[in-house]
Short mmCIF file of C-alpha atoms in Angstrom, two decimals:
data_model
loop_
_atom_site.label_atom_id
_atom_site.label_comp_id
_atom_site.label_asym_id
_atom_site.label_seq_id
_atom_site.Cartn_x
_atom_site.Cartn_y
_atom_site.Cartn_z
CA MET A 640 117.47 126.62 133.31
CA PRO A 641 117.13 124.27 130.31
CA ASP A 642 114.97 125.16 127.32
CA THR A 643 113.08 121.87 127.37
CA VAL A 644 111.28 119.98 130.09
CA SER A 645 110.53 116.84 128.08
CA PRO A 646 110.58 115.72 124.46
CA TYR A 647 107.12 117.24 124.09
CA PHE A 648 107.64 120.62 125.75
CA VAL A 649 109.48 123.77 124.71
CA THR A 650 108.75 126.69 126.97
CA GLY A 651 109.59 130.35 127.03
CA VAL A 652 109.04 133.61 125.20
CA ALA A 653 108.87 133.92 121.44
CA HIS A 654 112.15 134.60 119.66
CA PRO A 655 112.98 134.95 115.95
CA ASP A 656 115.53 132.16 116.30
CA PRO A 657 114.01 129.11 118.07
CA ALA A 658 117.49 128.03 119.12
CA GLU A 659 117.76 131.24 121.13
CA THR A 660 114.36 130.88 122.81
CA GLN A 661 114.49 132.24 126.34
CA THR A 662 112.82 130.53 129.26
CA LYS A 663 110.14 131.99 131.48
CA ARG A 664 107.40 130.90 133.83
CA LEU A 665 104.19 129.99 132.05
CA ASN A 666 100.52 130.15 132.87
CA THR A 667 99.57 126.80 131.37
CA ALA A 668 95.88 127.56 131.55
CA ALA A 669 96.54 129.18 128.16
CA VAL A 670 97.41 126.33 125.82
CA ALA A 671 97.36 126.71 122.06
CA ASN A 672 95.02 124.53 120.06
CA PRO A 673 97.33 122.51 117.76
CA ALA A 674 94.96 123.02 114.84
CA VAL A 675 95.81 126.72 114.72
CA VAL A 676 99.58 126.45 115.08
CA ALA A 677 101.47 127.06 111.86
CA PRO A 678 103.68 124.11 110.84
CA ASP A 679 106.79 126.29 110.87
CA ARG A 680 106.18 127.02 114.54
CA ARG A 681 106.18 123.34 115.49
CA GLY A 682 107.83 122.87 118.87
CA ASP A 683 108.61 126.58 119.20
CA ALA A 684 107.66 128.74 122.16
CA VAL A 685 105.29 131.70 122.32
CA ASP A 686 104.60 134.04 125.21
CA GLY A 687 102.58 132.14 127.80
CA LEU A 688 101.76 129.20 125.55
CA LEU A 689 102.84 125.63 124.96
CA LEU A 690 102.50 124.83 121.26
CA TYR A 691 101.48 121.48 119.80
CA THR A 692 100.75 120.21 116.33
CA ALA A 693 99.58 116.87 114.98
CA ARG A 694 103.26 115.99 114.65
CA SER A 695 104.29 116.76 118.20
CA THR A 696 101.23 116.44 120.42
CA PRO A 697 101.54 113.60 122.94
CA ASP A 698 98.59 111.56 124.15
CA ALA A 699 96.40 113.48 126.55
CA THR A 700 97.52 111.54 129.60
CA THR A 701 101.16 112.35 128.88
CA PHE A 702 100.17 115.96 128.23
CA LEU A 703 98.67 116.31 131.68
CA ARG A 704 101.50 114.44 133.36
CA GLU A 705 104.11 116.66 131.73
CA LEU A 706 102.18 119.79 132.63
CA GLU A 707 102.38 118.66 136.23
CA LYS A 708 106.15 118.28 135.87
CA VAL A 709 106.32 121.82 134.51
CA ARG A 710 104.38 123.12 137.49
CA GLU A 711 106.48 121.22 140.00
CA GLN A 712 109.66 122.66 138.53
CA GLY A 713 108.33 126.19 138.84
CA TRP A 714 107.92 126.80 135.15
CA ALA A 715 104.16 127.25 135.40
CA THR A 716 102.14 129.15 137.95
CA ASP A 717 98.76 127.55 137.32
CA LEU A 718 97.47 124.33 135.78
CA GLY A 719 94.02 125.83 135.40
CA GLY A 720 92.19 122.97 137.06
CA HIS A 721 93.10 120.27 134.53
CA GLU A 722 91.44 116.93 135.37
CA THR A 723 92.63 113.57 134.05
CA SER A 724 89.03 112.36 133.90
CA ASP A 725 88.48 114.75 131.02
CA ILE A 726 90.54 112.59 128.64
CA ARG A 727 88.23 109.57 128.65
CA ASN A 728 86.67 110.53 125.31
CA ARG A 729 90.13 110.48 123.72
CA ARG A 730 90.51 114.24 123.48
CA CYS A 731 92.12 116.55 125.96
CA LEU A 732 89.72 119.41 126.63
CA TYR A 733 92.62 121.77 127.18
CA CYS A 734 94.73 121.22 124.09
CA ASN A 735 92.10 119.43 121.95
CA ALA A 736 94.69 116.75 121.22
CA PRO A 737 93.64 113.18 120.42
CA ASP A 738 94.59 110.49 122.90
CA ARG A 739 97.37 108.71 121.04
CA GLY A 740 97.27 105.14 122.23
CA GLY A 741 97.39 105.77 125.96
CA SER A 742 100.17 107.04 128.14
CA MET A 743 103.24 104.95 128.89
CA SER A 744 104.20 103.93 132.37
CA THR A 745 107.57 104.83 133.82
CA GLU A 746 108.49 101.15 133.58
CA ALA A 747 107.60 101.01 129.88
CA LEU A 748 109.58 104.14 129.09
CA ALA A 749 112.52 102.64 130.96
CA ALA A 750 112.18 99.40 128.97
CA LEU A 751 112.38 101.33 125.70
CA ALA A 752 115.40 103.23 126.98
CA ARG A 753 117.09 99.96 127.93
CA LEU A 754 117.07 98.86 124.29
CA ALA A 755 119.91 101.32 123.78
CA GLU A 756 121.81 99.66 126.65
CA GLU A 757 122.02 96.25 124.96
CA ARG A 758 125.53 95.22 124.02
CA VAL A 759 126.49 94.70 120.40
CA ASP A 760 127.52 91.07 120.05
CA HIS A 761 127.10 87.87 118.05
CA ARG A 762 123.29 88.08 118.16
CA PHE A 763 123.15 90.90 115.63
CA LYS A 764 124.05 90.42 111.96
CA GLY A 765 125.86 92.92 109.79
CA LEU A 766 127.15 95.26 112.49
CA PRO A 767 130.76 96.49 112.51
CA PRO A 768 133.07 93.94 114.16
CA ASP A 769 134.91 96.71 116.00
CA ALA A 770 131.62 97.75 117.63
CA ASP A 771 131.48 94.50 119.58
CA GLY A 772 130.98 95.33 123.25
CA LEU A 773 129.59 98.81 122.68
CA THR A 774 126.03 99.47 123.68
CA VAL A 775 123.55 100.00 120.87
CA GLY A 776 123.17 103.58 122.03
CA GLU A 777 126.91 104.18 121.92
CA LEU A 778 127.08 102.78 118.40
CA ALA A 779 124.13 104.93 117.29
CA ALA A 780 125.79 108.02 118.74
CA GLN A 781 128.80 107.42 116.48
CA ARG A 782 126.55 107.95 113.41
CA ARG A 783 128.63 105.60 111.32
CA ASN A 784 128.11 105.38 107.60
CA LEU A 785 126.54 102.16 106.35
CA PHE A 786 129.05 101.91 103.50
CA THR A 787 132.27 103.16 105.08
CA GLY A 788 131.73 102.57 108.79
CA GLY A 789 132.71 98.92 108.98
CA PHE A 790 129.32 97.25 108.49
CA THR A 791 129.57 93.74 107.07
CA THR A 792 127.39 92.13 104.45
CA PRO A 793 124.71 91.05 104.31
CA VAL A 794 123.08 93.90 106.20
CA LEU A 795 119.46 95.00 106.05
CA ALA A 796 118.89 98.75 106.32
CA LEU A 797 115.70 100.71 106.88
CA SER A 798 115.43 104.17 105.32
CA ALA A 799 114.88 106.84 107.98
CA GLU A 800 113.26 109.25 105.55
CA ARG A 801 110.97 106.69 103.94
CA LEU A 802 109.91 105.27 107.28
CA GLU A 803 108.92 108.74 108.46
CA HIS A 804 107.09 109.39 105.19
CA ASN A 805 105.06 106.18 105.49
CA LEU A 806 104.16 106.84 109.13
CA ALA A 807 102.98 110.34 108.27
CA LEU A 808 101.04 109.25 105.18
CA MET A 809 98.95 106.62 106.98
CA GLU A 810 98.27 108.99 109.86
CA THR A 811 96.98 111.52 107.33
CA TYR A 812 94.94 108.89 105.47
CA ALA A 813 93.24 107.57 108.60
CA THR A 814 92.47 111.06 109.86
CA ARG A 815 91.10 112.19 106.50
CA HIS A 816 88.72 109.23 106.36
CA GLY A 817 87.61 109.30 109.99
CA LEU A 818 89.26 105.99 110.84
CA ALA A 819 90.93 104.92 114.04
CA PHE A 820 94.12 103.01 113.33
CA ALA A 821 95.63 99.96 115.02
CA PRO A 822 98.48 98.94 112.69
CA HIS A 823 99.33 95.26 112.73
CA GLY A 824 102.41 94.85 114.89
CA LYS A 825 103.19 91.35 113.60
CA THR A 826 104.83 93.07 110.63
CA SER A 827 107.76 94.54 112.53
CA MET A 828 107.50 93.30 116.14
CA ALA A 829 109.57 96.38 116.93
CA PRO A 830 108.58 98.30 120.08
CA GLN A 831 110.37 101.43 118.83
CA LEU A 832 108.12 101.40 115.77
CA PHE A 833 105.05 100.69 117.91
CA ARG A 834 105.88 103.84 119.82
CA ARG A 835 106.31 105.87 116.66
CA GLN A 836 103.02 104.55 115.34
CA THR A 837 101.11 105.52 118.48
CA ASP A 838 102.89 108.88 118.48
CA ARG A 839 101.54 109.22 114.94
CA GLY A 840 97.97 108.84 116.14
CA ALA A 841 97.45 105.07 116.27
CA TRP A 842 94.67 104.00 118.65
CA GLY A 843 96.73 100.96 119.60
CA ILE A 844 98.52 98.00 118.02
CA THR A 845 97.01 94.92 116.38
CA LEU A 846 98.66 91.60 117.21
CA ALA A 847 98.05 87.94 116.40
CA VAL A 848 99.32 85.62 119.15
CA PRO A 849 99.96 85.83 122.91
CA HIS A 850 103.75 86.15 122.64
CA GLN A 851 103.30 89.29 120.59
CA VAL A 852 101.03 90.68 123.30
CA TRP A 853 103.72 90.05 125.93
CA VAL A 854 106.24 91.98 123.83
CA ALA A 855 103.90 94.90 123.28
CA ARG A 856 102.93 95.09 126.93
CA ALA A 857 106.57 94.96 128.06
CA TYR A 858 107.13 98.14 126.08
CA GLY A 859 104.06 100.06 127.12
CA VAL A 860 101.36 99.38 124.53
CA GLN A 861 98.10 100.08 126.35
CA ARG A 862 95.58 99.08 123.66
CA VAL A 863 95.80 95.77 121.84
CA PHE A 864 93.50 94.42 119.15
CA LEU A 865 94.16 90.67 119.00
CA ALA A 866 93.07 89.69 115.50
CA ASN A 867 92.72 86.04 116.33
CA GLU A 868 90.70 83.62 118.41
CA LEU A 869 92.28 83.02 121.81
CA VAL A 870 91.36 79.80 123.62
CA ASP A 871 94.62 78.90 125.38
CA PRO A 872 93.82 78.96 129.11
CA ALA A 873 97.30 79.97 130.29
CA ALA A 874 97.42 82.90 127.88
CA LEU A 875 93.88 83.96 128.78
CA ARG A 876 94.72 83.94 132.48
CA ARG A 877 97.82 86.05 131.92
CA ILE A 878 95.87 88.58 129.88
CA SER A 879 93.13 88.64 132.50
CA ALA A 880 95.68 89.30 135.23
CA GLY A 881 97.03 92.19 133.19
CA LEU A 882 93.57 93.66 132.76
CA ASP A 883 92.83 93.33 136.46
CA ALA A 884 96.11 95.00 137.40
CA ASP A 885 95.88 97.95 135.00
CA ASP A 886 92.61 99.74 134.38
CA ASP A 887 94.16 101.61 131.43
CA PHE A 888 95.03 98.37 129.59
CA ARG A 889 92.49 97.33 126.98
CA LEU A 890 92.53 94.19 124.86
CA VAL A 891 89.93 93.21 122.29
CA CYS A 892 90.03 89.80 120.62
CA TYR A 893 88.12 87.68 118.13
CA VAL A 894 85.59 84.98 118.89
CA ASP A 895 83.95 82.83 116.21
CA SER A 896 82.41 79.79 117.91
CA VAL A 897 80.26 78.79 120.87
CA ARG A 898 82.95 76.28 121.84
CA GLY A 899 85.49 79.09 121.88
CA VAL A 900 83.25 81.09 124.20
CA GLU A 901 83.00 78.10 126.54
CA LEU A 902 86.78 77.66 126.67
CA MET A 903 87.35 81.36 127.26
CA ASP A 904 84.76 81.50 130.01
CA ALA A 905 86.27 78.49 131.78
CA ALA A 906 89.72 80.09 131.77
CA LEU A 907 88.54 83.53 132.87
CA ARG A 908 86.28 82.68 135.80
CA GLY A 909 87.13 84.83 138.77
CA ALA A 910 88.44 87.72 136.66
CA ARG A 911 87.64 91.20 137.90
CA ARG A 912 87.18 92.64 134.40
CA PRO A 913 85.45 90.95 131.47
CA LEU A 914 87.44 90.45 128.29
CA ASP A 915 86.19 92.48 125.32
CA VAL A 916 85.45 90.38 122.24
CA VAL A 917 84.28 90.97 118.68
CA VAL A 918 82.52 88.38 116.55
CA GLU A 919 84.69 87.62 113.54
CA LEU A 920 82.86 87.33 110.22
CA ALA A 921 84.62 85.07 107.72
CA ALA A 922 85.44 86.52 104.34
CA GLY A 923 83.57 83.72 102.58
CA ASP A 924 83.30 79.98 102.16
CA GLY A 925 86.72 78.38 102.24
CA ALA A 926 88.29 81.51 103.73
CA ARG A 927 90.17 81.58 106.99
CA THR A 928 88.63 81.91 110.47
CA GLY A 929 85.31 83.50 111.37
CA VAL A 930 81.62 82.64 111.41
CA ARG A 931 80.32 81.76 107.97
CA THR A 932 76.81 83.13 108.37
CA GLU A 933 75.02 85.88 110.26
CA ARG A 934 72.99 83.21 112.05
CA GLU A 935 76.18 81.60 113.35
CA GLY A 936 77.34 85.04 114.43
CA ALA A 937 74.14 85.60 116.40
CA ALA A 938 74.60 82.25 118.16
CA VAL A 939 78.13 83.22 119.18
CA ALA A 940 76.89 86.61 120.38
CA ASP A 941 74.21 84.90 122.48
CA ALA A 942 76.86 82.64 124.01
CA VAL A 943 78.95 85.69 124.93
CA ALA A 944 75.94 87.37 126.54
CA ALA A 945 75.36 84.29 128.69
CA VAL A 946 78.72 84.47 130.48
CA PRO A 947 80.04 87.17 132.84
CA THR A 948 83.65 86.84 131.75
CA LEU A 949 83.22 88.25 128.24
CA ARG A 950 81.75 91.46 126.85
CA LEU A 951 80.66 91.78 123.22
CA VAL A 952 81.86 95.12 121.84
CA GLY A 953 81.72 94.74 118.07
CA VAL A 954 82.41 92.83 114.88
CA ALA A 955 85.52 92.38 112.76
CA GLY A 956 87.06 90.49 109.89
CA TYR A 957 89.73 90.47 107.22
CA GLU A 958 88.70 91.41 103.70
CA GLY A 959 92.01 90.18 102.27
CA GLU A 960 90.61 86.64 102.42
CA VAL A 961 87.57 87.36 100.23
CA PRO A 962 87.60 84.62 97.55
CA GLY A 963 88.37 86.07 94.13
CA ALA A 964 88.83 89.48 95.73
CA ASP A 965 88.01 92.44 93.52
CA PRO A 966 86.52 95.84 94.39
CA GLU A 967 82.93 94.66 94.01
CA ARG A 968 83.34 91.50 96.10
CA VAL A 969 85.34 93.27 98.81
CA HIS A 970 82.81 96.09 99.08
CA ALA A 971 79.99 93.55 99.29
CA TRP A 972 81.67 91.67 102.12
CA LEU A 973 82.42 94.88 104.02
CA ARG A 974 78.74 95.82 103.74
CA ARG A 975 77.91 92.43 105.28
CA LEU A 976 80.26 93.24 108.14
CA THR A 977 78.78 96.66 108.85
CA GLY A 978 75.29 95.20 108.45
CA LEU A 979 76.11 92.60 111.09
CA ALA A 980 77.14 95.38 113.48
CA ALA A 981 73.89 97.23 112.84
CA ALA A 982 71.82 94.06 113.32
CA PHE A 983 73.57 93.26 116.60
CA ASP A 984 72.94 96.81 117.76
CA ARG A 985 69.23 96.67 116.94
CA ALA A 986 69.01 93.45 118.93
CA GLY A 987 70.64 95.08 121.95
CA ARG A 988 73.67 92.79 121.82
CA PHE A 989 76.12 95.55 122.78
CA ALA A 990 74.60 96.17 126.21
CA GLY A 991 77.36 97.17 128.58
CA ALA A 992 79.73 98.34 125.85
CA GLU A 993 80.98 101.93 125.79
CA GLU A 994 81.42 101.98 122.02
CA ILE A 995 80.89 99.64 119.09
CA VAL A 996 84.05 98.37 117.40
CA VAL A 997 83.87 97.69 113.66
CA SER A 998 87.25 96.58 112.36
CA ALA A 999 88.77 95.44 109.06
CA GLY A 1000 91.56 96.49 106.78
CA GLY A 1001 94.71 94.76 105.67
CA SER A 1002 97.22 96.45 103.40
CA ALA A 1003 95.53 95.70 100.07
CA TRP A 1004 91.98 97.04 100.47
CA PHE A 1005 91.97 99.80 103.06
CA ASP A 1006 90.47 102.17 100.46
CA ALA A 1007 87.41 99.91 100.30
CA VAL A 1008 87.27 99.86 104.11
CA ALA A 1009 87.29 103.66 104.15
CA ASP A 1010 84.51 103.77 101.54
CA VAL A 1011 82.18 101.35 103.31
CA PHE A 1012 82.91 102.46 106.86
CA ALA A 1013 82.03 106.03 105.87
CA GLY A 1014 78.49 104.77 105.33
CA ILE A 1015 77.99 103.07 108.70
CA PRO A 1016 74.62 104.32 109.95
CA GLU A 1017 74.20 105.99 113.32
CA LEU A 1018 74.12 103.33 116.00
CA SER A 1019 73.14 103.44 119.66
CA LEU A 1020 76.75 104.00 120.76
CA PRO A 1021 79.80 105.73 119.27
CA VAL A 1022 81.46 103.59 116.59
CA LEU A 1023 85.20 102.91 116.63
CA LYS A 1024 86.02 102.36 112.95
CA LEU A 1025 89.29 100.51 113.31
CA LEU A 1026 91.73 99.97 110.44
CA ARG A 1027 94.51 97.39 110.95
CA SER A 1028 96.95 97.70 108.03
CA GLY A 1029 100.54 96.89 109.01
CA ALA A 1030 102.83 96.45 106.00
CA TYR A 1031 102.74 100.17 105.24
CA VAL A 1032 105.42 100.91 107.84
CA SER A 1033 108.22 99.71 105.55
CA HIS A 1034 106.15 98.97 102.43
CA ASP A 1035 108.06 96.89 99.84
CA ASP A 1036 109.38 96.57 96.31
CA GLY A 1037 107.13 93.68 95.32
CA HIS A 1038 103.84 92.28 96.57
CA TYR A 1039 102.51 95.32 98.42
CA GLY A 1040 104.01 97.68 95.88
CA ARG A 1041 101.63 96.05 93.40
CA LEU A 1042 98.63 95.73 95.72
CA THR A 1043 98.61 98.97 97.71
CA PRO A 1044 95.34 100.91 97.43
CA PHE A 1045 97.37 104.05 96.78
CA ASN A 1046 97.83 102.72 93.24
CA ARG A 1047 94.05 103.16 92.83
CA VAL A 1048 93.89 106.53 94.57
CA PRO A 1049 97.19 108.25 93.70
CA GLU A 1050 95.76 111.60 94.74
CA GLU A 1051 95.96 110.35 98.35
CA GLY A 1052 99.74 109.90 98.17
CA ALA A 1053 102.12 106.98 97.77
CA LEU A 1054 103.96 104.72 100.17
CA GLU A 1055 107.71 104.33 99.70
CA PRO A 1056 109.67 101.07 100.03
CA ALA A 1057 111.98 101.57 103.00
CA PHE A 1058 114.00 98.33 103.06
CA ARG A 1059 117.19 97.59 101.18
CA LEU A 1060 119.28 94.46 101.74
CA TRP A 1061 122.95 95.13 101.04
CA THR A 1062 124.90 92.11 99.83
CA GLN A 1063 128.33 91.51 98.33
CA VAL A 1064 129.34 89.65 95.20
CA VAL A 1065 131.46 86.71 96.35
CA SER A 1066 131.70 84.75 93.09
CA ARG A 1067 131.57 85.52 89.35
CA PRO A 1068 132.07 82.05 87.86
CA SER A 1069 130.81 82.83 84.36
CA PRO A 1070 129.84 85.85 82.22
CA ASP A 1071 126.15 85.20 82.80
CA GLN A 1072 126.24 84.31 86.49
CA ALA A 1073 127.21 85.79 89.86
CA PHE A 1074 126.54 85.00 93.49
CA VAL A 1075 126.03 87.31 96.48
CA ASN A 1076 126.28 86.39 100.14
CA ALA A 1077 122.62 86.66 101.17
CA GLY A 1078 119.96 84.01 100.90
CA LYS A 1079 116.85 82.61 102.55
CA ARG A 1080 118.25 83.35 106.03
CA ASP A 1081 118.38 87.06 105.15
CA ALA A 1082 115.70 87.93 102.60
CA ALA A 1083 111.97 87.39 102.24
CA TYR A 1084 111.19 84.96 99.43
CA ASP A 1085 107.69 83.62 100.15
CA LEU A 1086 105.93 85.96 97.72
CA ASP A 1087 108.66 87.18 95.35
CA LEU A 1088 112.39 86.91 94.92
CA PRO A 1089 114.44 89.99 95.78
CA LEU A 1090 115.11 92.59 93.10
CA ALA A 1091 118.65 93.67 92.21
CA GLN A 1092 118.40 97.46 92.31
CA VAL A 1093 121.79 99.14 92.64
CA ILE A 1094 125.51 98.35 92.57
CA ARG A 1095 128.12 100.14 94.70
CA ARG A 1096 131.81 100.14 93.83
CA ASP A 1097 134.48 102.53 95.10
CA GLY A 1098 131.90 104.80 96.69
CA THR A 1099 129.82 105.16 93.53
CA GLU A 1100 126.27 103.85 93.21
CA ARG A 1101 124.57 103.00 89.91
CA PRO A 1102 121.54 101.01 88.73
CA ALA A 1103 121.97 97.23 88.62
CA THR A 1104 121.27 97.14 84.90
CA GLY A 1105 121.19 93.64 83.46
CA VAL A 1106 121.27 91.90 86.85
CA SER A 1107 118.41 89.79 88.23
CA VAL A 1108 117.92 87.33 91.09
CA THR A 1109 116.87 83.90 89.82
CA ALA A 1110 117.00 81.77 92.99
CA LEU A 1111 117.94 81.75 96.66
CA SER A 1112 119.94 79.18 98.58
CA ASP A 1113 120.23 79.34 102.34
CA GLN A 1114 123.17 81.77 102.25
CA HIS A 1115 123.45 82.79 98.59
CA ALA A 1116 121.39 84.58 95.98
CA TRP A 1117 121.84 83.40 92.41
CA LEU A 1118 122.22 86.26 89.95
CA ARG A 1119 121.78 86.18 86.20
CA THR A 1120 123.91 88.81 84.49
CA ASP A 1121 123.16 89.93 80.95
CA ALA A 1122 125.88 90.50 78.39
CA GLY A 1123 127.72 93.67 79.26
CA ALA A 1124 126.54 93.77 82.88
CA ASP A 1125 129.32 95.36 84.91
CA VAL A 1126 129.57 93.16 88.01
CA GLU A 1127 132.77 92.24 89.86
CA VAL A 1128 133.63 90.22 92.94
CA GLY A 1129 133.55 92.62 95.88
CA ASP A 1130 130.76 94.84 94.55
CA TRP A 1131 127.94 95.65 96.93
CA ILE A 1132 124.52 94.99 95.43
CA GLY A 1133 121.42 96.48 97.00
CA LEU A 1134 118.34 94.27 96.84
CA GLY A 1135 114.73 95.36 97.11
CA LEU A 1136 112.50 93.00 99.09
CA SER A 1137 108.91 91.79 98.84
CA HIS A 1138 106.74 91.18 101.94
CA PRO A 1139 107.74 93.18 105.03
CA CYS A 1140 106.43 90.57 107.47
CA THR A 1141 109.01 88.01 106.37
CA SER A 1142 111.78 90.59 106.06
CA PHE A 1143 111.71 92.05 109.58
CA ASP A 1144 111.69 88.60 111.18
CA LYS A 1145 115.15 87.68 109.91
CA TRP A 1146 116.90 90.64 111.53
CA PRO A 1147 116.94 91.23 115.31
CA LEU A 1148 118.64 94.63 114.99
CA ILE A 1149 118.17 96.79 111.90
CA PRO A 1150 120.20 99.92 111.11
CA LEU A 1151 118.04 102.98 110.44
CA ALA A 1152 119.96 104.91 107.80
CA GLU A 1153 119.55 108.31 106.22
CA ALA A 1154 119.82 108.77 102.46
CA ASP A 1155 123.57 109.43 102.61
CA GLY A 1156 124.13 106.21 104.56
CA THR A 1157 124.43 107.77 108.02
CA VAL A 1158 123.04 105.29 110.56
CA VAL A 1159 121.06 107.26 113.13
CA ASP A 1160 119.44 104.46 115.13
CA TYR A 1161 118.93 100.70 115.38
CA ILE A 1162 115.51 99.06 115.39
CA ARG A 1163 115.19 96.06 117.72
CA THR A 1164 112.76 93.30 116.76
CA PHE A 1165 111.34 90.46 118.87
CA PHE A 1166 110.20 87.38 116.93
#
């Protein structure tokens, strides 16, 4: 009998060596609270118990489903009367685990698995030519080295260790500050990362446009926060059909005008379920979308209340657009946002809602969001304080490295830049100039130029001292080399990138590499 039933379950009697854990039948009515399990026992087995920690606990729906599998296979004698209805408040009463973004359907799990069945071919840059025709899973199983395994330049790599660090850090930050977390999926558009984010406690995934919703839904995302106005009738009808077909699917989107309400209502007539909406408050005059005044917000809320196809559930906005943003201005705007939620609640505008959503938080001011949201007064319904930062997943070596709130609160930790673009010197026409074979088609350049960080030659890596990127062409980066800079044709130069959102989108398949260069997986993106 195998030692594991699923990725979440290790069963059996305690043993000094977890690898030698013996199997036995369990009484699953006795389930350990993850809060009291020592970290060094993570995933281990104890007499009569299934152990979970914040790292390994699945969402409550998956927990109950897997317990049923255990029982059916004869590993457990009693489920102890577990009821799926007990997970509706996002905590399993039996293991006290938070509901991590909703369970995944069999079809969604199969879709994720099929990513490994794609064939390596001309669609994917930088992969070894001799891997052509292998499946992605077969290539991953070979655990090739990024530098010696036949990869061609340019090739973008994502650090496995730094990715895991960033995922864990933001989970810890959100939990510490009592925030729900819906990271912005537009950053990566990578279903494998969506899954890791929800496994790390994310409430759901934030998205911006309908196509992104289709991608997320195809790979099992059950909660979507659409941080945008949606007035396209075809897209609204498709979302409505999805809501009607799946009671566990939830989508919340912005609304900021009476006209928008009218268009949404016209497209959604006949829907079985109303669409949840939040009034978006603009960050100020001249900022992006959103109502400019509280009076305009009230008019939009009244328009929502007048139609059966929409349900007002909260307020939201984006503090990154505050004109002349500084801590004082951002805090002031966030207080306006929470004040709008309180005013709507006093006026009874959230009738029919199950909770009140208050959402903000890009990647530059989430510390201010945590500060202000901690002071939200008690309202008539539970408040879902929803943070939406997205760039954290890979972080960067430029824009967000400068702006991250962790620079202001270093005691909370630090994100680590996880991207490196490996290029090769193809020309050294003069002592002060060199060219590498990556350009605008490969590297983000909208906020900053890439940074020359390291040089590899003959298996040795050293700092790229005296080397800087001065410009990008479509397929070349222009390098300035100081006197004495040791750069030769054929050298590999590793570049740090600025702005994750415009780095992910240039690479449909990204090697996930450990610190020694071993490629352990490939991250598929859909832009």
